[in-house]
Coordinates of C-alpha atoms in Angstrom, one line a residue:
M1 CA 135.9 179.3 147.1
K2 CA 138.7 181.0 149.0
K3 CA 140.8 177.8 148.5
N4 CA 140.1 177.9 144.8
K5 CA 141.2 181.6 144.6
V6 CA 144.5 180.8 146.4
L7 CA 145.1 177.9 144.0
F8 CA 144.3 180.1 141.1
L9 CA 146.7 182.8 142.3
L10 CA 149.4 180.2 142.8
F11 CA 148.8 178.8 139.4
L12 CA 149.0 182.3 137.9
I13 CA 152.2 183.1 139.7
W14 CA 153.7 179.8 138.6
G15 CA 152.7 180.5 135.1
L16 CA 154.3 183.9 135.2
L17 CA 157.5 182.5 136.7
F18 CA 157.6 179.8 134.1
S19 CA 157.0 182.3 131.3
C20 CA 159.8 184.5 132.7
K21 CA 162.1 181.5 132.8
N22 CA 161.3 180.7 129.3
E23 CA 161.9 184.3 128.2
I24 CA 165.3 184.4 130.0
Q25 CA 166.3 181.1 128.4
K26 CA 165.2 182.3 125.0
S27 CA 167.0 185.6 125.5
E28 CA 170.2 183.9 126.5
M29 CA 169.8 181.6 123.5
S30 CA 169.4 184.5 121.2
N31 CA 172.5 186.2 122.6
N32 CA 174.5 183.0 122.1
L33 CA 173.2 182.7 118.5
R34 CA 174.3 186.2 117.5
D35 CA 177.3 184.6 116.0
I36 CA 178.5 186.3 112.9
H37 CA 180.3 183.1 111.9
S38 CA 177.3 180.8 111.9
F39 CA 174.0 180.8 109.9
A40 CA 172.2 179.2 112.9
E41 CA 168.9 180.8 114.0
E42 CA 166.4 180.1 116.8
A43 CA 165.9 176.4 116.3
I44 CA 168.9 174.5 117.7
I45 CA 170.3 171.0 117.8
T46 CA 170.6 169.2 121.2
H47 CA 172.1 165.8 120.3
L48 CA 174.0 164.4 117.3
S49 CA 174.1 160.8 116.1
L50 CA 176.8 160.2 113.5
D51 CA 177.1 157.1 111.3
L52 CA 180.1 157.4 108.9
D53 CA 182.2 155.3 106.6
V54 CA 185.9 156.3 106.2
D55 CA 187.1 155.8 102.6
F56 CA 190.9 156.4 102.3
E57 CA 190.9 155.5 98.6
H58 CA 188.6 158.4 97.7
Q59 CA 189.5 160.5 100.7
T60 CA 185.8 160.9 101.8
L61 CA 183.6 160.4 104.7
S62 CA 180.0 159.4 103.9
G63 CA 177.0 158.6 106.0
T64 CA 174.3 160.4 108.1
A65 CA 174.2 163.1 110.7
A66 CA 171.0 162.7 112.7
Y67 CA 169.9 165.3 115.3
I68 CA 167.4 165.7 118.1
I69 CA 166.3 169.3 117.9
N70 CA 164.6 172.1 119.9
P71 CA 162.4 173.9 117.4
N72 CA 161.8 177.0 119.6
S73 CA 158.6 177.6 117.6
A74 CA 160.6 178.2 114.4
E75 CA 159.5 177.2 110.9
R76 CA 163.0 176.1 109.8
I77 CA 166.3 175.0 111.3
V78 CA 169.5 176.1 109.7
L79 CA 172.8 174.2 109.6
D80 CA 176.3 175.4 108.5
V81 CA 177.7 173.6 105.5
N82 CA 181.0 174.2 103.7
G83 CA 181.7 171.5 101.2
P84 CA 179.8 168.3 101.9
D85 CA 177.5 167.0 99.1
I86 CA 174.0 166.7 100.6
A87 CA 172.0 163.7 99.3
T88 CA 168.8 163.7 101.4
V89 CA 167.3 165.4 104.4
K90 CA 164.6 164.0 106.7
V91 CA 162.4 165.5 109.4
D92 CA 161.0 163.0 111.9
G93 CA 161.9 160.3 109.4
I94 CA 160.1 161.8 106.4
E95 CA 162.2 163.1 103.5
V96 CA 161.8 166.9 102.9
K97 CA 163.0 169.4 100.4
F98 CA 165.9 171.4 101.6
V99 CA 167.6 174.5 100.3
L100 CA 171.2 175.5 100.2
G101 CA 171.6 179.2 100.5
N102 CA 174.2 181.5 98.8
S103 CA 177.8 180.5 99.3
D104 CA 180.2 182.7 101.4
N105 CA 183.9 182.4 100.9
I106 CA 184.5 182.1 104.7
L107 CA 181.3 180.7 106.1
G108 CA 180.2 178.3 103.4
Q109 CA 176.4 177.9 103.0
P110 CA 173.3 177.8 105.1
L111 CA 171.3 174.5 104.8
Y112 CA 167.7 175.4 105.3
I113 CA 165.4 172.6 106.6
P114 CA 161.7 173.1 107.0
I115 CA 160.3 172.1 110.5
N116 CA 157.3 172.9 112.7
K117 CA 156.9 173.4 116.4
D118 CA 156.3 169.7 117.0
S119 CA 159.4 168.5 115.0
K120 CA 161.7 166.3 117.1
T121 CA 164.5 165.0 114.7
I122 CA 166.3 165.8 111.5
S123 CA 168.8 163.8 109.6
V124 CA 171.2 164.6 106.8
T125 CA 172.8 162.1 104.5
Y126 CA 176.0 163.4 102.9
T127 CA 179.5 162.8 101.5
T128 CA 182.5 165.0 102.2
K129 CA 184.9 166.2 99.6
P130 CA 188.6 165.2 99.4
N131 CA 189.6 168.8 100.1
A132 CA 187.4 169.2 103.2
A133 CA 189.2 172.0 105.2
A134 CA 189.0 170.2 108.5
L135 CA 190.4 166.9 107.3
L136 CA 194.0 165.9 106.5
W137 CA 194.4 162.6 104.7
L138 CA 198.0 161.4 105.0
S139 CA 199.7 158.7 102.9
P140 CA 201.7 156.0 104.7
R141 CA 205.0 157.8 103.9
Q142 CA 203.7 160.9 105.8
T143 CA 203.3 158.9 109.1
Q144 CA 205.8 157.7 111.7
G145 CA 205.3 154.0 110.8
K146 CA 205.3 154.4 107.0
N147 CA 202.9 151.4 106.6
Q148 CA 199.3 152.7 106.9
P149 CA 197.5 155.9 106.0
F150 CA 196.3 158.4 108.6
L151 CA 193.3 160.8 108.9
F152 CA 192.7 163.5 111.4
S153 CA 190.3 166.4 111.8
Q154 CA 190.9 169.9 113.2
G155 CA 187.6 171.7 113.7
E156 CA 188.5 175.0 115.4
A157 CA 187.4 177.6 114.6
I158 CA 184.7 177.0 111.9
L159 CA 186.0 174.0 110.0
T160 CA 183.7 171.3 111.4
R161 CA 181.1 172.3 108.9
S162 CA 183.4 171.0 106.2
W163 CA 182.9 167.4 107.4
I164 CA 179.6 167.5 109.2
P165 CA 176.5 169.6 108.3
I166 CA 176.1 171.2 111.7
Q167 CA 175.4 174.4 113.7
D168 CA 179.0 175.4 113.9
S169 CA 178.9 178.0 116.7
P170 CA 180.7 177.8 120.0
G171 CA 177.6 179.2 121.6
I172 CA 175.5 176.0 120.8
R173 CA 176.3 172.9 122.8
F174 CA 175.0 169.4 122.3
T175 CA 175.8 165.8 123.2
Y176 CA 176.8 163.3 120.6
E177 CA 177.3 159.6 119.7
A178 CA 178.9 158.1 116.7
T179 CA 179.5 154.9 114.8
V180 CA 182.6 155.0 112.5
K181 CA 183.7 152.3 110.1
V182 CA 187.3 152.1 109.1
P183 CA 189.7 149.6 107.4
S184 CA 190.2 146.7 109.8
K185 CA 194.0 147.4 110.3
L186 CA 193.3 150.8 111.6
M187 CA 191.8 152.3 114.8
A188 CA 189.4 155.2 115.1
V189 CA 189.3 157.5 118.1
M190 CA 187.2 160.6 118.8
S191 CA 186.7 163.3 121.4
A192 CA 184.4 160.9 123.3
T193 CA 184.6 157.5 125.0
N194 CA 187.3 155.4 123.3
V195 CA 188.3 151.7 123.3
Q196 CA 191.9 150.9 124.0
I197 CA 192.4 148.1 121.6
K198 CA 191.7 147.8 117.9
S199 CA 188.3 146.4 116.8
T200 CA 188.5 143.2 114.7
D201 CA 185.9 144.4 112.3
G202 CA 186.9 148.1 112.0
V203 CA 183.7 149.4 113.5
Y204 CA 183.9 151.8 116.4
H205 CA 181.3 153.3 118.7
F206 CA 181.6 156.5 120.6
K207 CA 179.6 158.6 123.1
M208 CA 180.0 162.1 124.5
P209 CA 177.5 162.5 127.3
Q210 CA 178.6 166.1 128.2
P211 CA 177.3 168.9 125.9
I212 CA 180.0 170.4 123.7
P213 CA 180.2 172.9 120.8
A214 CA 180.8 171.7 117.3
Y215 CA 184.5 172.7 117.1
L216 CA 185.3 170.1 119.7
I217 CA 184.1 167.2 117.7
A218 CA 187.2 165.4 116.6
L219 CA 188.1 162.2 114.7
A220 CA 191.4 160.5 114.0
V221 CA 192.0 157.2 112.2
G222 CA 195.4 155.4 111.9
D223 CA 197.6 152.6 113.0
L224 CA 197.3 153.4 116.7
A225 CA 198.1 151.7 120.0
F226 CA 197.3 152.7 123.6
K227 CA 199.4 152.8 126.7
S228 CA 198.2 153.7 130.2
I229 CA 199.6 156.4 132.4
S230 CA 197.1 156.2 135.2
N231 CA 193.6 154.8 135.8
R232 CA 192.1 157.8 134.0
S233 CA 194.8 158.9 131.6
G234 CA 196.9 157.3 128.8
V235 CA 198.4 157.8 125.4
Y236 CA 197.4 156.8 121.9
A237 CA 200.1 156.9 119.2
E238 CA 201.6 155.0 116.4
P239 CA 203.4 152.0 117.8
S240 CA 206.9 153.2 116.9
I241 CA 206.7 156.3 119.2
L242 CA 204.2 155.1 121.8
D243 CA 206.8 154.3 124.5
K244 CA 208.7 157.5 124.0
A245 CA 205.5 159.5 124.1
T246 CA 204.2 157.8 127.2
N247 CA 207.5 158.5 129.0
E248 CA 207.4 162.1 127.9
F249 CA 203.9 162.6 129.3
T250 CA 204.3 160.6 132.5
D251 CA 203.5 163.6 134.7
T252 CA 200.0 163.9 133.2
E253 CA 198.2 162.5 136.2
K254 CA 200.1 164.8 138.5
M255 CA 198.9 167.7 136.3
I256 CA 195.3 166.6 136.6
V257 CA 195.6 166.4 140.4
A258 CA 197.2 169.9 140.5
A259 CA 194.5 171.3 138.3
E260 CA 191.7 169.8 140.4
N261 CA 193.4 171.2 143.6
L262 CA 193.3 174.6 142.0
Y263 CA 189.8 174.9 140.4
G264 CA 187.7 171.9 141.1
P265 CA 187.0 168.4 139.9
Y266 CA 187.8 167.2 136.4
A267 CA 184.4 166.9 134.6
W268 CA 185.2 164.7 131.6
D269 CA 185.9 161.2 133.2
R270 CA 189.1 160.4 131.2
Y271 CA 192.0 162.6 130.0
D272 CA 193.9 160.8 127.2
L273 CA 196.4 162.1 124.7
L274 CA 196.6 161.3 121.0
V275 CA 200.0 161.9 119.4
L276 CA 199.4 162.9 115.7
P277 CA 201.8 163.0 112.8
P278 CA 204.0 166.1 112.5
S279 CA 201.6 167.7 110.0
F280 CA 199.2 168.7 112.9
P281 CA 199.0 172.5 112.6
F282 CA 198.8 173.3 116.4
G283 CA 200.8 172.3 119.4
G284 CA 197.7 170.7 120.8
M285 CA 193.9 170.8 120.5
E286 CA 191.8 170.5 123.6
N287 CA 189.3 168.0 122.2
P288 CA 187.5 166.8 125.4
R289 CA 188.6 163.4 126.8
L290 CA 191.3 163.2 124.0
T291 CA 193.8 166.0 123.5
F292 CA 195.3 166.0 120.1
V293 CA 199.0 166.8 120.4
T294 CA 201.9 167.4 118.1
P295 CA 205.0 165.1 118.3
T296 CA 207.2 168.2 118.3
V297 CA 206.7 168.4 122.1
I298 CA 208.4 165.0 122.5
A299 CA 211.9 166.3 123.3
G300 CA 213.1 163.4 125.4
D301 CA 213.5 165.5 128.6
R302 CA 209.9 166.6 129.3
S303 CA 211.0 170.2 128.8
L304 CA 208.0 171.1 126.6
V305 CA 205.1 169.5 128.6
S306 CA 203.7 172.9 129.6
L307 CA 201.7 172.4 126.4
I308 CA 200.0 169.4 128.0
A309 CA 199.2 171.5 131.1
H310 CA 197.7 174.1 128.7
E311 CA 195.4 171.6 126.9
L312 CA 194.4 170.0 130.2
A313 CA 193.5 173.5 131.6
H314 CA 191.1 173.8 128.6
S315 CA 189.0 171.1 130.3
W316 CA 187.9 174.0 132.6
S317 CA 188.4 177.1 130.5
G318 CA 187.2 176.5 127.0
N319 CA 185.5 173.1 127.1
Y320 CA 183.7 173.7 130.5
V321 CA 183.1 177.4 130.0
T322 CA 183.3 178.4 126.4
N323 CA 183.7 181.6 124.4
G324 CA 180.2 182.3 123.0
N325 CA 181.6 183.5 119.7
W326 CA 185.0 183.9 118.1
N327 CA 185.3 187.6 118.8
D328 CA 185.8 186.5 122.4
F329 CA 188.4 183.8 121.7
W330 CA 190.5 185.3 124.6
I331 CA 188.0 183.9 127.1
N332 CA 189.1 180.4 126.2
E333 CA 192.8 181.1 125.7
G334 CA 193.6 183.8 128.2
F335 CA 192.1 181.9 131.1
T336 CA 193.7 178.7 129.9
T337 CA 197.2 180.2 129.6
Y338 CA 196.9 181.7 133.1
F339 CA 195.7 178.3 134.4
E340 CA 198.5 176.4 132.6
R341 CA 201.2 178.5 134.4
R342 CA 199.6 177.9 137.7
I343 CA 199.7 174.1 137.0
M344 CA 203.4 174.3 136.0
E345 CA 204.2 176.4 139.1
S346 CA 202.4 173.8 141.3
L347 CA 204.5 171.0 139.9
Y348 CA 207.9 172.6 139.1
G349 CA 208.1 175.8 141.2
R350 CA 207.8 179.5 140.8
Q351 CA 211.1 180.0 139.0
Y352 CA 210.1 177.6 136.3
E353 CA 206.7 179.4 135.9
E354 CA 208.5 182.8 135.7
M355 CA 210.7 181.5 132.8
L356 CA 207.5 180.6 130.9
A357 CA 205.9 183.9 131.7
S358 CA 209.0 185.9 130.7
L359 CA 209.1 184.2 127.3
A360 CA 205.4 184.8 127.0
K361 CA 205.7 188.5 127.8
K362 CA 208.3 188.8 125.0
D363 CA 206.0 187.0 122.6
W364 CA 203.2 189.4 123.5
E365 CA 205.5 192.4 122.9
D366 CA 206.6 191.0 119.6
I367 CA 203.1 190.4 118.2
N368 CA 202.0 193.8 119.6
R369 CA 204.8 195.5 117.7
D370 CA 204.1 193.6 114.5
L371 CA 200.4 194.5 114.7
G372 CA 200.9 198.1 115.9
D373 CA 200.0 199.6 119.2
S374 CA 196.8 201.1 118.0
S375 CA 195.6 198.0 116.0
K376 CA 192.1 196.7 116.9
D377 CA 193.6 193.3 116.7
T378 CA 195.5 194.0 119.9
H379 CA 192.2 194.2 121.8
L380 CA 191.1 191.2 123.7
H381 CA 187.5 191.5 122.4
L382 CA 187.9 191.4 118.6
D383 CA 185.8 192.6 115.6
L384 CA 186.0 189.7 113.2
K385 CA 183.0 190.5 111.0
G386 CA 183.7 189.5 107.5
R387 CA 187.0 187.8 108.5
N388 CA 188.0 184.3 109.2
P389 CA 188.1 183.6 112.9
D390 CA 191.6 182.3 112.4
D391 CA 192.7 185.9 111.9
G392 CA 192.1 186.6 115.5
M393 CA 194.0 183.5 116.9
T394 CA 197.2 185.3 117.7
N395 CA 199.2 185.4 120.9
I396 CA 197.2 188.5 122.0
A397 CA 194.3 186.3 123.1
Y398 CA 196.7 184.0 125.1
E399 CA 199.1 186.5 126.6
K400 CA 197.2 189.7 127.1
G401 CA 194.4 187.6 128.5
S402 CA 196.6 185.7 130.9
F403 CA 198.5 188.8 132.1
M404 CA 195.2 190.5 132.8
L405 CA 194.2 187.6 135.1
R406 CA 197.7 187.6 136.6
M407 CA 197.3 191.3 137.4
L408 CA 193.9 190.6 139.0
E409 CA 195.5 187.9 141.1
E410 CA 198.4 190.2 142.2
D411 CA 196.1 193.0 143.1
L412 CA 193.4 191.0 144.9
G413 CA 195.7 188.3 146.4
R414 CA 196.0 184.7 145.1
E415 CA 193.7 183.1 147.7
R416 CA 190.8 185.4 147.1
F417 CA 191.3 185.2 143.3
D418 CA 191.4 181.4 143.3
I419 CA 188.0 181.4 145.2
F420 CA 186.6 183.7 142.5
L421 CA 187.8 181.4 139.7
V422 CA 186.5 178.2 141.4
N423 CA 183.0 179.9 141.7
Y424 CA 183.3 181.2 138.1
F425 CA 183.8 177.7 136.7
K426 CA 181.2 176.2 138.9
E427 CA 178.5 178.7 138.1
H428 CA 179.0 178.7 134.4
A429 CA 179.7 175.0 133.8
F430 CA 178.8 173.8 130.3
Q431 CA 177.7 177.3 129.3
S432 CA 179.1 180.0 126.9
M433 CA 180.6 183.3 127.9
T434 CA 181.0 186.7 126.2
S435 CA 183.2 189.6 127.1
E436 CA 180.2 191.7 128.1
K437 CA 178.8 189.0 130.3
L438 CA 182.2 188.2 131.9
L439 CA 182.9 191.8 132.8
V440 CA 179.5 192.2 134.4
Y441 CA 180.3 189.0 136.5
M442 CA 183.7 190.3 137.4
K443 CA 182.4 193.7 138.5
S444 CA 179.8 192.1 140.6
H445 CA 182.1 189.6 142.3
L446 CA 185.4 191.5 142.6
P447 CA 186.1 194.9 144.2
I448 CA 187.1 196.3 140.8
D449 CA 186.6 199.9 141.7
S450 CA 189.2 199.7 144.4
M451 CA 191.7 197.8 142.3
K452 CA 194.5 199.1 140.1
I453 CA 193.3 197.4 137.0
N454 CA 191.0 199.0 134.4
I455 CA 189.5 195.8 133.0
D456 CA 187.5 197.7 130.3
E457 CA 190.8 199.1 129.0
W458 CA 192.3 195.6 128.9
V459 CA 189.4 194.0 127.1
Y460 CA 188.3 196.8 124.7
G461 CA 191.5 198.8 124.4
P462 CA 194.6 198.4 122.2
G463 CA 198.2 197.7 123.0
I464 CA 199.9 196.7 126.2
P465 CA 198.5 198.5 129.3
A466 CA 201.2 200.6 131.1
N467 CA 200.8 198.7 134.4
A468 CA 200.9 195.2 132.8
P469 CA 202.7 192.6 135.1
N470 CA 206.4 192.2 134.4
P471 CA 207.6 188.7 135.3
V472 CA 211.2 188.4 136.6
S473 CA 213.3 185.3 136.1
D474 CA 216.5 185.0 138.0
K475 CA 217.5 182.1 135.7
F476 CA 217.1 184.4 132.7
S477 CA 219.1 187.1 134.3
K478 CA 222.0 184.6 134.6
V479 CA 221.5 183.6 131.0
E480 CA 221.8 187.3 129.9
T481 CA 225.0 187.8 132.0
A482 CA 226.5 184.6 130.5
F483 CA 225.5 185.5 126.9
H484 CA 227.0 189.0 127.1
L485 CA 230.2 187.6 128.5
M486 CA 230.5 184.9 125.9
N487 CA 229.5 187.3 123.1
T488 CA 232.1 189.8 124.2
T489 CA 234.9 187.2 124.2
N490 CA 233.5 185.2 121.3
H491 CA 234.1 182.2 123.5
W492 CA 231.0 180.0 123.8
D493 CA 231.6 177.9 126.9
K494 CA 229.6 174.7 127.3
N495 CA 230.5 174.5 131.0
I496 CA 228.5 177.7 131.7
T497 CA 225.4 176.3 130.0
K498 CA 225.6 172.6 131.0
D499 CA 222.6 172.7 133.3
W500 CA 220.3 174.9 131.2
S501 CA 216.8 174.0 130.4
S502 CA 215.3 174.4 126.9
H503 CA 213.7 177.7 128.1
E504 CA 217.1 179.1 129.0
W505 CA 218.5 178.1 125.6
V506 CA 215.5 179.7 123.8
H507 CA 216.0 182.9 125.8
M508 CA 219.7 183.0 124.9
I509 CA 218.9 182.6 121.2
S510 CA 216.4 185.5 121.5
L511 CA 219.3 187.7 122.6
I512 CA 221.0 187.3 119.3
S513 CA 220.8 190.7 117.6
P514 CA 220.5 191.5 113.9
E515 CA 224.0 193.0 114.1
M516 CA 225.6 189.7 114.9
K517 CA 227.7 188.5 112.0
F518 CA 227.6 185.3 110.0
N519 CA 230.8 184.0 111.5
Q520 CA 229.6 184.6 115.1
L521 CA 226.6 182.4 114.4
A522 CA 228.8 179.8 112.9
V523 CA 231.0 179.7 116.0
M524 CA 227.9 179.5 118.2
D525 CA 226.5 176.6 116.1
K526 CA 229.8 174.7 116.3
A527 CA 229.9 175.2 120.1
F528 CA 226.3 174.3 120.9
N529 CA 225.2 172.3 117.9
F530 CA 222.0 174.2 117.6
S531 CA 221.2 173.1 114.1
N532 CA 221.1 169.5 115.2
S533 CA 219.0 170.0 118.4
G534 CA 216.4 167.5 119.1
N535 CA 214.2 170.2 120.7
C536 CA 211.9 171.9 118.3
E537 CA 211.6 175.1 120.3
I538 CA 215.4 175.5 120.2
L539 CA 215.5 174.5 116.5
D540 CA 212.8 177.0 115.5
A541 CA 214.3 179.9 117.4
W542 CA 217.7 179.2 116.0
F543 CA 216.6 178.7 112.4
E544 CA 214.8 182.1 112.5
K545 CA 217.8 183.9 113.7
A546 CA 220.0 182.1 111.2
I547 CA 217.8 183.0 108.3
L548 CA 217.7 186.7 109.3
A549 CA 221.5 186.8 109.8
G550 CA 222.3 185.3 106.5
Y551 CA 223.6 182.0 108.0
A552 CA 220.8 180.0 106.4
P553 CA 222.7 178.8 103.3
E554 CA 225.1 176.9 105.6
I555 CA 222.2 175.0 107.1
L556 CA 219.6 175.3 104.4
E557 CA 219.0 171.6 104.1
K558 CA 218.3 171.3 107.8
I559 CA 215.8 174.1 107.6
R560 CA 214.2 172.6 104.6
E561 CA 213.9 169.2 106.3
F562 CA 212.3 170.9 109.4
L563 CA 209.8 172.8 107.3
V564 CA 208.8 169.8 105.1
Q565 CA 208.4 167.5 108.1
I566 CA 206.8 169.9 110.7
G567 CA 203.4 171.4 110.1
R568 CA 202.9 173.2 113.3
R569 CA 201.9 176.8 112.4
K570 CA 203.7 178.3 115.4
Y571 CA 207.0 177.0 114.0
V572 CA 206.6 177.3 110.3
M573 CA 205.1 180.7 110.0
P574 CA 208.1 182.6 111.6
L575 CA 210.6 180.8 109.4
Y576 CA 208.7 181.6 106.1
K577 CA 208.3 185.1 107.3
A578 CA 212.0 185.4 108.1
F579 CA 212.9 184.2 104.5
K580 CA 210.5 186.8 103.1
T581 CA 211.7 189.6 105.4
S582 CA 215.4 188.9 104.5
G583 CA 214.8 189.0 100.8
Q584 CA 214.7 185.2 100.3
L585 CA 211.1 184.9 99.1
E586 CA 211.9 182.5 96.3
T587 CA 213.7 180.2 98.7
A588 CA 210.7 180.2 100.9
R589 CA 208.4 179.5 98.0
Q590 CA 210.5 176.6 96.7
I591 CA 210.6 175.0 100.2
Y592 CA 206.9 175.6 100.6
S593 CA 206.0 173.9 97.3
Q594 CA 207.6 170.7 98.7
A595 CA 206.2 171.1 102.2
R596 CA 202.6 172.2 101.4
P597 CA 201.1 168.7 100.8
N598 CA 202.1 167.8 104.4
Y599 CA 200.3 170.8 105.9
H600 CA 196.7 171.1 107.2
S601 CA 194.5 173.9 105.8
V602 CA 194.9 175.9 109.0
A603 CA 198.6 176.3 108.2
T604 CA 198.3 176.6 104.4
N605 CA 195.8 179.4 104.6
S606 CA 198.2 181.5 106.6
I607 CA 201.3 180.7 104.5
D608 CA 199.5 181.1 101.2
A609 CA 198.6 184.7 102.2
L610 CA 202.2 185.4 103.5
L611 CA 204.0 184.2 100.4
K612 CA 201.6 185.4 97.7
E613 CA 203.3 188.9 97.4

């Protein structure tokens, strides 16, 4: 009898603990699902199986998205949809009636599917539309090789729902597999396991065994080839630029090792790079196992490879530990930018890192000035209710976030801060993170009360905190001295600048004041041939100054060629803005009308808004 009582008590205690565990999991799930940019509710997806046909003639994807689900006792599961035509929906293999809810201009529609507590699977058969926001269909003439068409997706922030009916929230993670059928001359790659040679029948199979959020599902189809860098890294690109790209990214394995030495093992098996056509709207996209990267970083001298360090760093901060919603985008990008600079310092030295940080601090000051010191958009934690998450993807998240972490490092000491970050990544692996949760963790694991930093002010307050770190670059000090000397004498001496990196050139161009005259810029251009630079960072910085100074008519065709060819939003937005600011709006609109078909929706949405007035 006594033994039975003990067993009963143990059983009761176990039951209570199990119940508590379930309540904690349910509570955490509910917190993650409080995403103002998703219609998802309690029932969630846990695994996706995609089966798609790629139709370049009609610019559509068609097939089925099948899911294993966790009902969580709900009577329905809700997916996010923005565009795809839904044909049929099945629950556990049986066709059911579905309902598409009211359409929202930003979020699309909820797809309501009836389930019960025992439901295990759902499947949705659908076809995308040619104007799906995540997808860019390129004609052969828009590619490097000019022979075959190209398709790529860009899902961040909430665009995956335009090509897959899905729970499109960064707080919901799932594994996936896919079968993709493409024309036999083309290769398909995804953010998953990839083959390294073309399939003879155009059928490709993929697996992503680690759980990821929807925005990290990525697909590209084109005339691609592969070249290895190391036993776990290589480059996919169109054949005409493959060798050049591989040479540019030859230090990738060294970056992986440097990253692992800082914050622990790489968790995604392989780290490959896909070089996309110039229309790609970002510098890079951290799709796990396969970073999508712009060709604009291929400068021939490896001067812009900090972008690769940035996307690699996302394998820890972003892909491994993910912002739970888009109001906390900074948790992805602030940590990643800090990590990127630590990788670059490890490989190329402190002076190199300080040049990057100095340029970044100026970018932060510029965007802060543009937005206004008191603007809520200068907070790290944002309020994006009723807005597109893209509105919050400014340099604030990157630079204010990274400088906050740098300040923590300087105050605490690098060794202790690194231990903190190693434990942070390890304890929150494959989980989502919010500002509230992160600050609680920081305050319980760091001696915040005895430190100089007010982390609540950094996260929830506007502007640039008064005690923000101020990077110092000796190389930039020398650039400033040289610039003022040459500007005073109007003698632009190549001998002074012969050993400069692209960062030093960009810094010099940033020193050009609005008061500098047309003829001064002409003399500079003749001396340094800025308008014909092969480095896109230099070109973009120079073109912006030229437009604002009225020098643009002399080099207008070069600017036009740049804007028509390059779709990277970081480059094109400042130039269109410069045209508008300097009273050349019609010139901007004329160029944009020619360039727009080459741009992804991420870029066109921003430029449409800029040039409409």
